[in-house]
């Protein structure tokens, strides 16, 4: 298994639209395992393939306290969402250190395939519902900061670009 590099906002590759998975083979299983390892290592509660520069419709999520309830969603579709909305203070591994409120449907029903290509449906609420919608946005090339005001988004962009420059300077000195 390997830990994959997570793209950081405002990397333009985060805005690519992911294509459906069509082949369910060992290579896909390896990608799922590497994405799970990368998510647990980060640590995060979810990871979309787009974040590791693989532009295929694949998401891993584990919202359990014990980190032993991995859920894999391939080619996910939201087939129902509640009229009720909830605000959640979201974060993102591609936008490190930034948290802000995002309003989304409180509950969703999702249809997806598992790592073997077998279809399943799931009704989600709470953090799982937030996470599924956040990850599916990544697959569409959307990062949660795009829900914030342009002023906030530009401040976040500037802060992360500055951090990136500092990181690159440090790396060059070594
Ligand atoms: O680890 C994560 N935590 C989180 C918290 C609130 C709302 C969404 C998330 S998802 C995030 C991991 C991530 O960036 N997934 O794309
Ligand atoms: Ni994210």
mmCIF file with all atom_site columns, C-alpha atoms and ligand atoms in Angstrom:
data_model
loop_
_atom_site.group_PDB
_atom_site.id
_atom_site.type_symbol
_atom_site.label_atom_id
_atom_site.label_alt_id
_atom_site.label_comp_id
_atom_site.label_asym_id
_atom_site.label_entity_id
_atom_site.label_seq_id
_atom_site.pdbx_PDB_ins_code
_atom_site.Cartn_x
_atom_site.Cartn_y
_atom_site.Cartn_z
_atom_site.occupancy
_atom_site.B_iso_or_equiv
_atom_site.pdbx_formal_charge
_atom_site.auth_seq_id
_atom_site.auth_comp_id
_atom_site.auth_asym_id
_atom_site.auth_atom_id
_atom_site.pdbx_PDB_model_num
ATOM   1   C  CA  . UNK A 1 1   ? 0.000   0.000  0.000   1.00 0.00 ? 1   UNK A CA  1
ATOM   2   C  CA  . UNK A 1 2   ? 1.094   3.564  -0.483  1.00 0.00 ? 2   UNK A CA  1
ATOM   3   C  CA  . UNK A 1 3   ? 0.205   6.993  0.767   1.00 0.00 ? 3   UNK A CA  1
ATOM   4   C  CA  . UNK A 1 4   ? -0.772  9.231  -2.149  1.00 0.00 ? 4   UNK A CA  1
ATOM   5   C  CA  . UNK A 1 5   ? -0.071  12.948 -2.585  1.00 0.00 ? 5   UNK A CA  1
ATOM   6   C  CA  . UNK A 1 6   ? -3.151  15.100 -1.893  1.00 0.00 ? 6   UNK A CA  1
ATOM   7   C  CA  . UNK A 1 7   ? -3.630  18.093 -4.227  1.00 0.00 ? 7   UNK A CA  1
ATOM   8   C  CA  . UNK A 1 8   ? -3.981  21.439 -2.449  1.00 0.00 ? 8   UNK A CA  1
ATOM   9   C  CA  . UNK A 1 9   ? -6.373  24.242 -3.388  1.00 0.00 ? 9   UNK A CA  1
ATOM   10  C  CA  . UNK A 1 10  ? -6.032  26.242 -5.658  1.00 0.00 ? 10  UNK A CA  1
ATOM   11  C  CA  . UNK A 1 11  ? -4.483  23.487 -7.803  1.00 0.00 ? 11  UNK A CA  1
ATOM   12  C  CA  . UNK A 1 12  ? -6.443  23.607 -11.113 1.00 0.00 ? 12  UNK A CA  1
ATOM   13  C  CA  . UNK A 1 13  ? -6.507  19.785 -11.249 1.00 0.00 ? 13  UNK A CA  1
ATOM   14  C  CA  . UNK A 1 14  ? -9.032  19.861 -8.358  1.00 0.00 ? 14  UNK A CA  1
ATOM   15  C  CA  . UNK A 1 15  ? -11.553 21.284 -10.856 1.00 0.00 ? 15  UNK A CA  1
ATOM   16  C  CA  . UNK A 1 16  ? -11.404 18.408 -13.352 1.00 0.00 ? 16  UNK A CA  1
ATOM   17  C  CA  . UNK A 1 17  ? -14.642 16.441 -13.757 1.00 0.00 ? 17  UNK A CA  1
ATOM   18  C  CA  . UNK A 1 18  ? -14.241 12.731 -12.905 1.00 0.00 ? 18  UNK A CA  1
ATOM   19  C  CA  . UNK A 1 19  ? -15.298 10.017 -15.378 1.00 0.00 ? 19  UNK A CA  1
ATOM   20  C  CA  . UNK A 1 20  ? -17.290 6.925  -14.398 1.00 0.00 ? 20  UNK A CA  1
ATOM   21  C  CA  . UNK A 1 21  ? -15.333 3.791  -13.444 1.00 0.00 ? 21  UNK A CA  1
ATOM   22  C  CA  . UNK A 1 22  ? -15.902 1.080  -16.065 1.00 0.00 ? 22  UNK A CA  1
ATOM   23  C  CA  . UNK A 1 23  ? -13.320 -1.570 -15.160 1.00 0.00 ? 23  UNK A CA  1
ATOM   24  C  CA  . UNK A 1 24  ? -13.472 -3.390 -11.803 1.00 0.00 ? 24  UNK A CA  1
ATOM   25  C  CA  . UNK A 1 25  ? -10.061 -5.043 -11.581 1.00 0.00 ? 25  UNK A CA  1
ATOM   26  C  CA  . UNK A 1 26  ? -7.094  -5.446 -9.201  1.00 0.00 ? 26  UNK A CA  1
ATOM   27  C  CA  . UNK A 1 27  ? -5.775  -2.013 -10.180 1.00 0.00 ? 27  UNK A CA  1
ATOM   28  C  CA  . UNK A 1 28  ? -9.024  -0.462 -8.899  1.00 0.00 ? 28  UNK A CA  1
ATOM   29  C  CA  . UNK A 1 29  ? -8.756  -2.478 -5.631  1.00 0.00 ? 29  UNK A CA  1
ATOM   30  C  CA  . UNK A 1 30  ? -5.195  -1.187 -5.172  1.00 0.00 ? 30  UNK A CA  1
ATOM   31  C  CA  . UNK A 1 31  ? -6.373  2.406  -5.725  1.00 0.00 ? 31  UNK A CA  1
ATOM   32  C  CA  . UNK A 1 32  ? -9.163  1.922  -3.150  1.00 0.00 ? 32  UNK A CA  1
ATOM   33  C  CA  . UNK A 1 33  ? -6.631  0.513  -0.635  1.00 0.00 ? 33  UNK A CA  1
ATOM   34  C  CA  . UNK A 1 34  ? -4.167  3.370  -1.281  1.00 0.00 ? 34  UNK A CA  1
ATOM   35  C  CA  . UNK A 1 35  ? -6.920  5.996  -0.976  1.00 0.00 ? 35  UNK A CA  1
ATOM   36  C  CA  . UNK A 1 36  ? -8.108  4.443  2.318   1.00 0.00 ? 36  UNK A CA  1
ATOM   37  C  CA  . UNK A 1 37  ? -4.531  4.432  3.662   1.00 0.00 ? 37  UNK A CA  1
ATOM   38  C  CA  . UNK A 1 38  ? -4.071  8.066  2.545   1.00 0.00 ? 38  UNK A CA  1
ATOM   39  C  CA  . UNK A 1 39  ? -7.367  9.102  4.217   1.00 0.00 ? 39  UNK A CA  1
ATOM   40  C  CA  . UNK A 1 40  ? -6.533  7.360  7.548   1.00 0.00 ? 40  UNK A CA  1
ATOM   41  C  CA  . UNK A 1 41  ? -2.991  8.743  7.525   1.00 0.00 ? 41  UNK A CA  1
ATOM   42  C  CA  . UNK A 1 42  ? -4.095  12.362 6.851   1.00 0.00 ? 42  UNK A CA  1
ATOM   43  C  CA  . UNK A 1 43  ? -6.341  11.874 8.943   1.00 0.00 ? 43  UNK A CA  1
ATOM   44  C  CA  . UNK A 1 44  ? -9.685  12.596 7.302   1.00 0.00 ? 44  UNK A CA  1
ATOM   45  C  CA  . UNK A 1 45  ? -13.200 11.147 7.218   1.00 0.00 ? 45  UNK A CA  1
ATOM   46  C  CA  . UNK A 1 46  ? -13.366 10.992 3.424   1.00 0.00 ? 46  UNK A CA  1
ATOM   47  C  CA  . UNK A 1 47  ? -11.303 11.224 0.263   1.00 0.00 ? 47  UNK A CA  1
ATOM   48  C  CA  . UNK A 1 48  ? -12.292 11.589 -3.397  1.00 0.00 ? 48  UNK A CA  1
ATOM   49  C  CA  . UNK A 1 49  ? -10.049 10.244 -6.182  1.00 0.00 ? 49  UNK A CA  1
ATOM   50  C  CA  . UNK A 1 50  ? -9.914  13.779 -7.666  1.00 0.00 ? 50  UNK A CA  1
ATOM   51  C  CA  . UNK A 1 51  ? -7.901  14.847 -4.600  1.00 0.00 ? 51  UNK A CA  1
ATOM   52  C  CA  . UNK A 1 52  ? -5.135  12.372 -5.472  1.00 0.00 ? 52  UNK A CA  1
ATOM   53  C  CA  . UNK A 1 53  ? -5.192  13.426 -9.161  1.00 0.00 ? 53  UNK A CA  1
ATOM   54  C  CA  . UNK A 1 54  ? -7.180  10.394 -10.362 1.00 0.00 ? 54  UNK A CA  1
ATOM   55  C  CA  . UNK A 1 55  ? -10.189 11.745 -12.242 1.00 0.00 ? 55  UNK A CA  1
ATOM   56  C  CA  . UNK A 1 56  ? -12.510 8.783  -11.830 1.00 0.00 ? 56  UNK A CA  1
ATOM   57  C  CA  . UNK A 1 57  ? -15.743 8.578  -9.831  1.00 0.00 ? 57  UNK A CA  1
ATOM   58  C  CA  . UNK A 1 58  ? -14.400 6.915  -6.684  1.00 0.00 ? 58  UNK A CA  1
ATOM   59  C  CA  . UNK A 1 59  ? -14.809 7.951  -3.046  1.00 0.00 ? 59  UNK A CA  1
ATOM   60  C  CA  . UNK A 1 60  ? -13.760 6.419  0.274   1.00 0.00 ? 60  UNK A CA  1
ATOM   61  C  CA  . UNK A 1 61  ? -15.417 7.435  3.555   1.00 0.00 ? 61  UNK A CA  1
ATOM   62  C  CA  . UNK A 1 62  ? -15.048 6.357  7.191   1.00 0.00 ? 62  UNK A CA  1
ATOM   63  C  CA  . UNK A 1 63  ? -17.016 8.465  9.678   1.00 0.00 ? 63  UNK A CA  1
ATOM   64  C  CA  . UNK A 1 64  ? -16.636 5.919  12.532  1.00 0.00 ? 64  UNK A CA  1
ATOM   65  C  CA  . UNK A 1 65  ? -14.792 6.831  15.754  1.00 0.00 ? 65  UNK A CA  1
ATOM   66  C  CA  . UNK A 1 66  ? -12.875 3.560  15.510  1.00 0.00 ? 66  UNK A CA  1
ATOM   67  C  CA  . UNK A 1 67  ? -11.688 4.004  11.875  1.00 0.00 ? 67  UNK A CA  1
ATOM   68  C  CA  . UNK A 1 68  ? -12.853 0.511  10.975  1.00 0.00 ? 68  UNK A CA  1
ATOM   69  C  CA  . UNK A 1 69  ? -15.985 1.221  8.907   1.00 0.00 ? 69  UNK A CA  1
ATOM   70  C  CA  . UNK A 1 70  ? -14.602 1.941  5.448   1.00 0.00 ? 70  UNK A CA  1
ATOM   71  C  CA  . UNK A 1 71  ? -17.253 2.708  2.847   1.00 0.00 ? 71  UNK A CA  1
ATOM   72  C  CA  . UNK A 1 72  ? -16.436 2.744  -0.874  1.00 0.00 ? 72  UNK A CA  1
ATOM   73  C  CA  . UNK A 1 73  ? -18.642 4.587  -3.367  1.00 0.00 ? 73  UNK A CA  1
ATOM   74  C  CA  . UNK A 1 74  ? -18.035 4.128  -7.077  1.00 0.00 ? 74  UNK A CA  1
ATOM   75  C  CA  . UNK A 1 75  ? -20.051 6.118  -9.672  1.00 0.00 ? 75  UNK A CA  1
ATOM   76  C  CA  . UNK A 1 76  ? -22.243 7.525  -6.869  1.00 0.00 ? 76  UNK A CA  1
ATOM   77  C  CA  . UNK A 1 77  ? -25.561 9.262  -7.627  1.00 0.00 ? 77  UNK A CA  1
ATOM   78  C  CA  . UNK A 1 78  ? -27.821 11.152 -5.242  1.00 0.00 ? 78  UNK A CA  1
ATOM   79  C  CA  . UNK A 1 79  ? -31.289 9.720  -5.887  1.00 0.00 ? 79  UNK A CA  1
ATOM   80  C  CA  . UNK A 1 80  ? -33.088 11.759 -3.210  1.00 0.00 ? 80  UNK A CA  1
ATOM   81  C  CA  . UNK A 1 81  ? -32.244 14.633 -0.906  1.00 0.00 ? 81  UNK A CA  1
ATOM   82  C  CA  . UNK A 1 82  ? -34.274 16.126 1.943   1.00 0.00 ? 82  UNK A CA  1
ATOM   83  C  CA  . UNK A 1 83  ? -35.838 19.574 1.779   1.00 0.00 ? 83  UNK A CA  1
ATOM   84  C  CA  . UNK A 1 84  ? -34.466 20.068 5.279   1.00 0.00 ? 84  UNK A CA  1
ATOM   85  C  CA  . UNK A 1 85  ? -31.024 21.723 5.193   1.00 0.00 ? 85  UNK A CA  1
ATOM   86  C  CA  . UNK A 1 86  ? -28.251 21.668 7.759   1.00 0.00 ? 86  UNK A CA  1
ATOM   87  C  CA  . UNK A 1 87  ? -25.205 23.837 8.261   1.00 0.00 ? 87  UNK A CA  1
ATOM   88  C  CA  . UNK A 1 88  ? -21.945 22.056 9.040   1.00 0.00 ? 88  UNK A CA  1
ATOM   89  C  CA  . UNK A 1 89  ? -18.509 23.516 9.761   1.00 0.00 ? 89  UNK A CA  1
ATOM   90  C  CA  . UNK A 1 90  ? -16.669 21.792 6.901   1.00 0.00 ? 90  UNK A CA  1
ATOM   91  C  CA  . UNK A 1 91  ? -12.992 21.200 6.345   1.00 0.00 ? 91  UNK A CA  1
ATOM   92  C  CA  . UNK A 1 92  ? -11.094 19.591 3.466   1.00 0.00 ? 92  UNK A CA  1
ATOM   93  C  CA  . UNK A 1 93  ? -7.766  17.804 3.157   1.00 0.00 ? 93  UNK A CA  1
ATOM   94  C  CA  . UNK A 1 94  ? -7.175  19.837 -0.022  1.00 0.00 ? 94  UNK A CA  1
ATOM   95  C  CA  . UNK A 1 95  ? -7.776  23.106 1.901   1.00 0.00 ? 95  UNK A CA  1
ATOM   96  C  CA  . UNK A 1 96  ? -5.716  22.440 5.044   1.00 0.00 ? 96  UNK A CA  1
ATOM   97  C  CA  . UNK A 1 97  ? -6.407  24.493 8.175   1.00 0.00 ? 97  UNK A CA  1
ATOM   98  C  CA  . UNK A 1 98  ? -9.573  26.145 6.791   1.00 0.00 ? 98  UNK A CA  1
ATOM   99  C  CA  . UNK A 1 99  ? -13.032 25.456 8.244   1.00 0.00 ? 99  UNK A CA  1
ATOM   100 C  CA  . UNK A 1 100 ? -16.280 27.213 7.402   1.00 0.00 ? 100 UNK A CA  1
ATOM   101 C  CA  . UNK A 1 101 ? -20.034 26.718 7.419   1.00 0.00 ? 101 UNK A CA  1
ATOM   102 C  CA  . UNK A 1 102 ? -21.675 25.098 4.407   1.00 0.00 ? 102 UNK A CA  1
ATOM   103 C  CA  . UNK A 1 103 ? -25.431 24.491 4.100   1.00 0.00 ? 103 UNK A CA  1
ATOM   104 C  CA  . UNK A 1 104 ? -26.575 21.297 2.379   1.00 0.00 ? 104 UNK A CA  1
ATOM   105 C  CA  . UNK A 1 105 ? -29.537 18.887 2.414   1.00 0.00 ? 105 UNK A CA  1
ATOM   106 C  CA  . UNK A 1 106 ? -29.603 17.197 5.851   1.00 0.00 ? 106 UNK A CA  1
ATOM   107 C  CA  . UNK A 1 107 ? -30.315 13.716 4.439   1.00 0.00 ? 107 UNK A CA  1
ATOM   108 C  CA  . UNK A 1 108 ? -29.568 12.034 1.121   1.00 0.00 ? 108 UNK A CA  1
ATOM   109 C  CA  . UNK A 1 109 ? -30.192 8.692  -0.555  1.00 0.00 ? 109 UNK A CA  1
ATOM   110 C  CA  . UNK A 1 110 ? -27.252 7.520  -2.621  1.00 0.00 ? 110 UNK A CA  1
ATOM   111 C  CA  . UNK A 1 111 ? -26.911 4.798  -5.232  1.00 0.00 ? 111 UNK A CA  1
ATOM   112 C  CA  . UNK A 1 112 ? -23.394 3.576  -5.961  1.00 0.00 ? 112 UNK A CA  1
ATOM   113 C  CA  . UNK A 1 113 ? -21.283 0.534  -6.783  1.00 0.00 ? 113 UNK A CA  1
ATOM   114 C  CA  . UNK A 1 114 ? -18.899 -1.166 -4.355  1.00 0.00 ? 114 UNK A CA  1
ATOM   115 C  CA  . UNK A 1 115 ? -15.317 -2.171 -5.220  1.00 0.00 ? 115 UNK A CA  1
ATOM   116 C  CA  . UNK A 1 116 ? -16.649 -5.360 -6.881  1.00 0.00 ? 116 UNK A CA  1
ATOM   117 C  CA  . UNK A 1 117 ? -19.043 -3.389 -9.077  1.00 0.00 ? 117 UNK A CA  1
ATOM   118 C  CA  . UNK A 1 118 ? -22.077 -4.491 -7.058  1.00 0.00 ? 118 UNK A CA  1
ATOM   119 C  CA  . UNK A 1 119 ? -24.805 -1.830 -6.741  1.00 0.00 ? 119 UNK A CA  1
ATOM   120 C  CA  . UNK A 1 120 ? -26.128 -0.679 -3.357  1.00 0.00 ? 120 UNK A CA  1
ATOM   121 C  CA  . UNK A 1 121 ? -28.256 2.116  -1.935  1.00 0.00 ? 121 UNK A CA  1
ATOM   122 C  CA  . UNK A 1 122 ? -27.766 4.000  1.285   1.00 0.00 ? 122 UNK A CA  1
ATOM   123 C  CA  . UNK A 1 123 ? -29.766 6.537  3.281   1.00 0.00 ? 123 UNK A CA  1
ATOM   124 C  CA  . UNK A 1 124 ? -27.403 8.930  5.042   1.00 0.00 ? 124 UNK A CA  1
ATOM   125 C  CA  . UNK A 1 125 ? -27.819 11.666 7.625   1.00 0.00 ? 125 UNK A CA  1
ATOM   126 C  CA  . UNK A 1 126 ? -25.496 13.545 9.972   1.00 0.00 ? 126 UNK A CA  1
ATOM   127 C  CA  . UNK A 1 127 ? -21.783 13.670 9.155   1.00 0.00 ? 127 UNK A CA  1
ATOM   128 C  CA  . UNK A 1 128 ? -22.104 10.835 6.617   1.00 0.00 ? 128 UNK A CA  1
ATOM   129 C  CA  . UNK A 1 129 ? -24.611 12.868 4.567   1.00 0.00 ? 129 UNK A CA  1
ATOM   130 C  CA  . UNK A 1 130 ? -22.310 15.911 4.702   1.00 0.00 ? 130 UNK A CA  1
ATOM   131 C  CA  . UNK A 1 131 ? -19.304 13.837 3.733   1.00 0.00 ? 131 UNK A CA  1
ATOM   132 C  CA  . UNK A 1 132 ? -20.987 12.066 0.783   1.00 0.00 ? 132 UNK A CA  1
ATOM   133 C  CA  . UNK A 1 133 ? -22.079 15.414 -0.669  1.00 0.00 ? 133 UNK A CA  1
ATOM   134 C  CA  . UNK A 1 134 ? -18.651 16.998 -0.045  1.00 0.00 ? 134 UNK A CA  1
ATOM   135 C  CA  . UNK A 1 135 ? -16.900 14.058 -1.788  1.00 0.00 ? 135 UNK A CA  1
ATOM   136 C  CA  . UNK A 1 136 ? -19.350 14.002 -4.710  1.00 0.00 ? 136 UNK A CA  1
ATOM   137 C  CA  . UNK A 1 137 ? -18.656 17.711 -5.210  1.00 0.00 ? 137 UNK A CA  1
ATOM   138 C  CA  . UNK A 1 138 ? -14.946 16.842 -5.554  1.00 0.00 ? 138 UNK A CA  1
ATOM   139 C  CA  . UNK A 1 139 ? -15.852 14.392 -8.354  1.00 0.00 ? 139 UNK A CA  1
ATOM   140 C  CA  . UNK A 1 140 ? -17.620 17.277 -10.151 1.00 0.00 ? 140 UNK A CA  1
ATOM   141 C  CA  . UNK A 1 141 ? -14.509 19.440 -9.698  1.00 0.00 ? 141 UNK A CA  1
ATOM   142 C  CA  . UNK A 1 142 ? -16.038 21.487 -6.883  1.00 0.00 ? 142 UNK A CA  1
ATOM   143 C  CA  . UNK A 1 143 ? -14.238 22.362 -3.643  1.00 0.00 ? 143 UNK A CA  1
ATOM   144 C  CA  . UNK A 1 144 ? -16.246 23.494 -0.555  1.00 0.00 ? 144 UNK A CA  1
ATOM   145 C  CA  . UNK A 1 145 ? -14.697 26.994 -0.597  1.00 0.00 ? 145 UNK A CA  1
ATOM   146 C  CA  . UNK A 1 146 ? -16.752 27.636 -3.757  1.00 0.00 ? 146 UNK A CA  1
ATOM   147 C  CA  . UNK A 1 147 ? -19.824 27.875 -1.462  1.00 0.00 ? 147 UNK A CA  1
ATOM   148 C  CA  . UNK A 1 148 ? -18.207 30.752 0.449   1.00 0.00 ? 148 UNK A CA  1
ATOM   149 C  CA  . UNK A 1 149 ? -18.244 34.429 -0.545  1.00 0.00 ? 149 UNK A CA  1
ATOM   150 C  CA  . UNK A 1 150 ? -15.682 35.529 -3.170  1.00 0.00 ? 150 UNK A CA  1
ATOM   151 C  CA  . UNK A 1 151 ? -14.015 37.645 -0.457  1.00 0.00 ? 151 UNK A CA  1
ATOM   152 C  CA  . UNK A 1 152 ? -13.489 34.648 1.845   1.00 0.00 ? 152 UNK A CA  1
ATOM   153 C  CA  . UNK A 1 153 ? -12.459 32.426 -1.052  1.00 0.00 ? 153 UNK A CA  1
ATOM   154 C  CA  . UNK A 1 154 ? -9.839  34.903 -2.267  1.00 0.00 ? 154 UNK A CA  1
ATOM   155 C  CA  . UNK A 1 155 ? -8.414  35.240 1.269   1.00 0.00 ? 155 UNK A CA  1
ATOM   156 C  CA  . UNK A 1 156 ? -8.192  31.456 1.545   1.00 0.00 ? 156 UNK A CA  1
ATOM   157 C  CA  . UNK A 1 157 ? -6.544  31.240 -1.880  1.00 0.00 ? 157 UNK A CA  1
ATOM   158 C  CA  . UNK A 1 158 ? -3.940  33.879 -0.947  1.00 0.00 ? 158 UNK A CA  1
ATOM   159 C  CA  . UNK A 1 159 ? -3.207  32.184 2.410   1.00 0.00 ? 159 UNK A CA  1
ATOM   160 C  CA  . UNK A 1 160 ? -2.707  28.746 0.843   1.00 0.00 ? 160 UNK A CA  1
ATOM   161 C  CA  . UNK A 1 161 ? -0.573  30.149 -2.019  1.00 0.00 ? 161 UNK A CA  1
ATOM   162 C  CA  . UNK A 1 162 ? 1.669   31.857 0.563   1.00 0.00 ? 162 UNK A CA  1
ATOM   163 C  CA  . UNK A 1 163 ? 1.952   28.598 2.534   1.00 0.00 ? 163 UNK A CA  1
ATOM   164 C  CA  . UNK A 1 164 ? 2.793   26.753 -0.677  1.00 0.00 ? 164 UNK A CA  1
ATOM   165 C  CA  . UNK A 1 165 ? 5.606   29.232 -1.458  1.00 0.00 ? 165 UNK A CA  1
ATOM   166 C  CA  . UNK A 1 166 ? 7.003   28.785 2.093   1.00 0.00 ? 166 UNK A CA  1
ATOM   167 C  CA  . UNK A 1 167 ? 6.850   25.000 1.719   1.00 0.00 ? 167 UNK A CA  1
ATOM   168 C  CA  . UNK A 1 168 ? 8.652   25.143 -1.635  1.00 0.00 ? 168 UNK A CA  1
ATOM   169 C  CA  . UNK A 1 169 ? 11.352  27.452 -0.219  1.00 0.00 ? 169 UNK A CA  1
ATOM   170 C  CA  . UNK A 1 170 ? 11.986  25.055 2.682   1.00 0.00 ? 170 UNK A CA  1
ATOM   171 C  CA  . UNK A 1 171 ? 12.138  22.104 0.291   1.00 0.00 ? 171 UNK A CA  1
ATOM   172 C  CA  . UNK A 1 172 ? 14.644  23.943 -1.965  1.00 0.00 ? 172 UNK A CA  1
ATOM   173 C  CA  . UNK A 1 173 ? 16.971  24.723 0.984   1.00 0.00 ? 173 UNK A CA  1
ATOM   174 C  CA  . UNK A 1 174 ? 17.342  21.023 1.872   1.00 0.00 ? 174 UNK A CA  1
HETATM 175 O  O1  . LIG B 2 .   ? -11.748 14.981 6.747   1.00 0.00 ? 1   LIG B O1  1
HETATM 176 C  C1  . LIG B 2 .   ? -12.675 15.676 6.344   1.00 0.00 ? 1   LIG B C1  1
HETATM 177 N  N1  . LIG B 2 .   ? -13.532 16.214 7.246   1.00 0.00 ? 1   LIG B N1  1
HETATM 178 C  C2  . LIG B 2 .   ? -14.691 16.855 6.897   1.00 0.00 ? 1   LIG B C2  1
HETATM 179 C  C3  . LIG B 2 .   ? -15.336 17.602 7.875   1.00 0.00 ? 1   LIG B C3  1
HETATM 180 C  C4  . LIG B 2 .   ? -16.501 18.258 7.578   1.00 0.00 ? 1   LIG B C4  1
HETATM 181 C  C5  . LIG B 2 .   ? -17.045 18.175 6.331   1.00 0.00 ? 1   LIG B C5  1
HETATM 182 C  C6  . LIG B 2 .   ? -16.410 17.452 5.343   1.00 0.00 ? 1   LIG B C6  1
HETATM 183 C  C7  . LIG B 2 .   ? -15.249 16.784 5.619   1.00 0.00 ? 1   LIG B C7  1
HETATM 184 S  S1  . LIG B 2 .   ? -14.481 15.844 4.398   1.00 0.00 ? 1   LIG B S1  1
HETATM 185 C  C8  . LIG B 2 .   ? -12.814 15.974 4.914   1.00 0.00 ? 1   LIG B C8  1
HETATM 186 C  C9  . LIG B 2 .   ? -11.909 15.120 4.045   1.00 0.00 ? 1   LIG B C9  1
HETATM 187 C  C10 . LIG B 2 .   ? -11.931 15.653 2.629   1.00 0.00 ? 1   LIG B C10 1
HETATM 188 O  O2  . LIG B 2 .   ? -11.386 16.652 2.278   1.00 0.00 ? 1   LIG B O2  1
HETATM 189 N  N2  . LIG B 2 .   ? -12.633 14.989 1.767   1.00 0.00 ? 1   LIG B N2  1
HETATM 190 O  O3  . LIG B 2 .   ? -12.736 15.419 0.515   1.00 0.00 ? 1   LIG B O3  1
HETATM 191 NI NI1 . LIG B 2 .   ? -12.492 17.555 0.617   1.00 0.00 ? 2   LIG B NI1 1
#
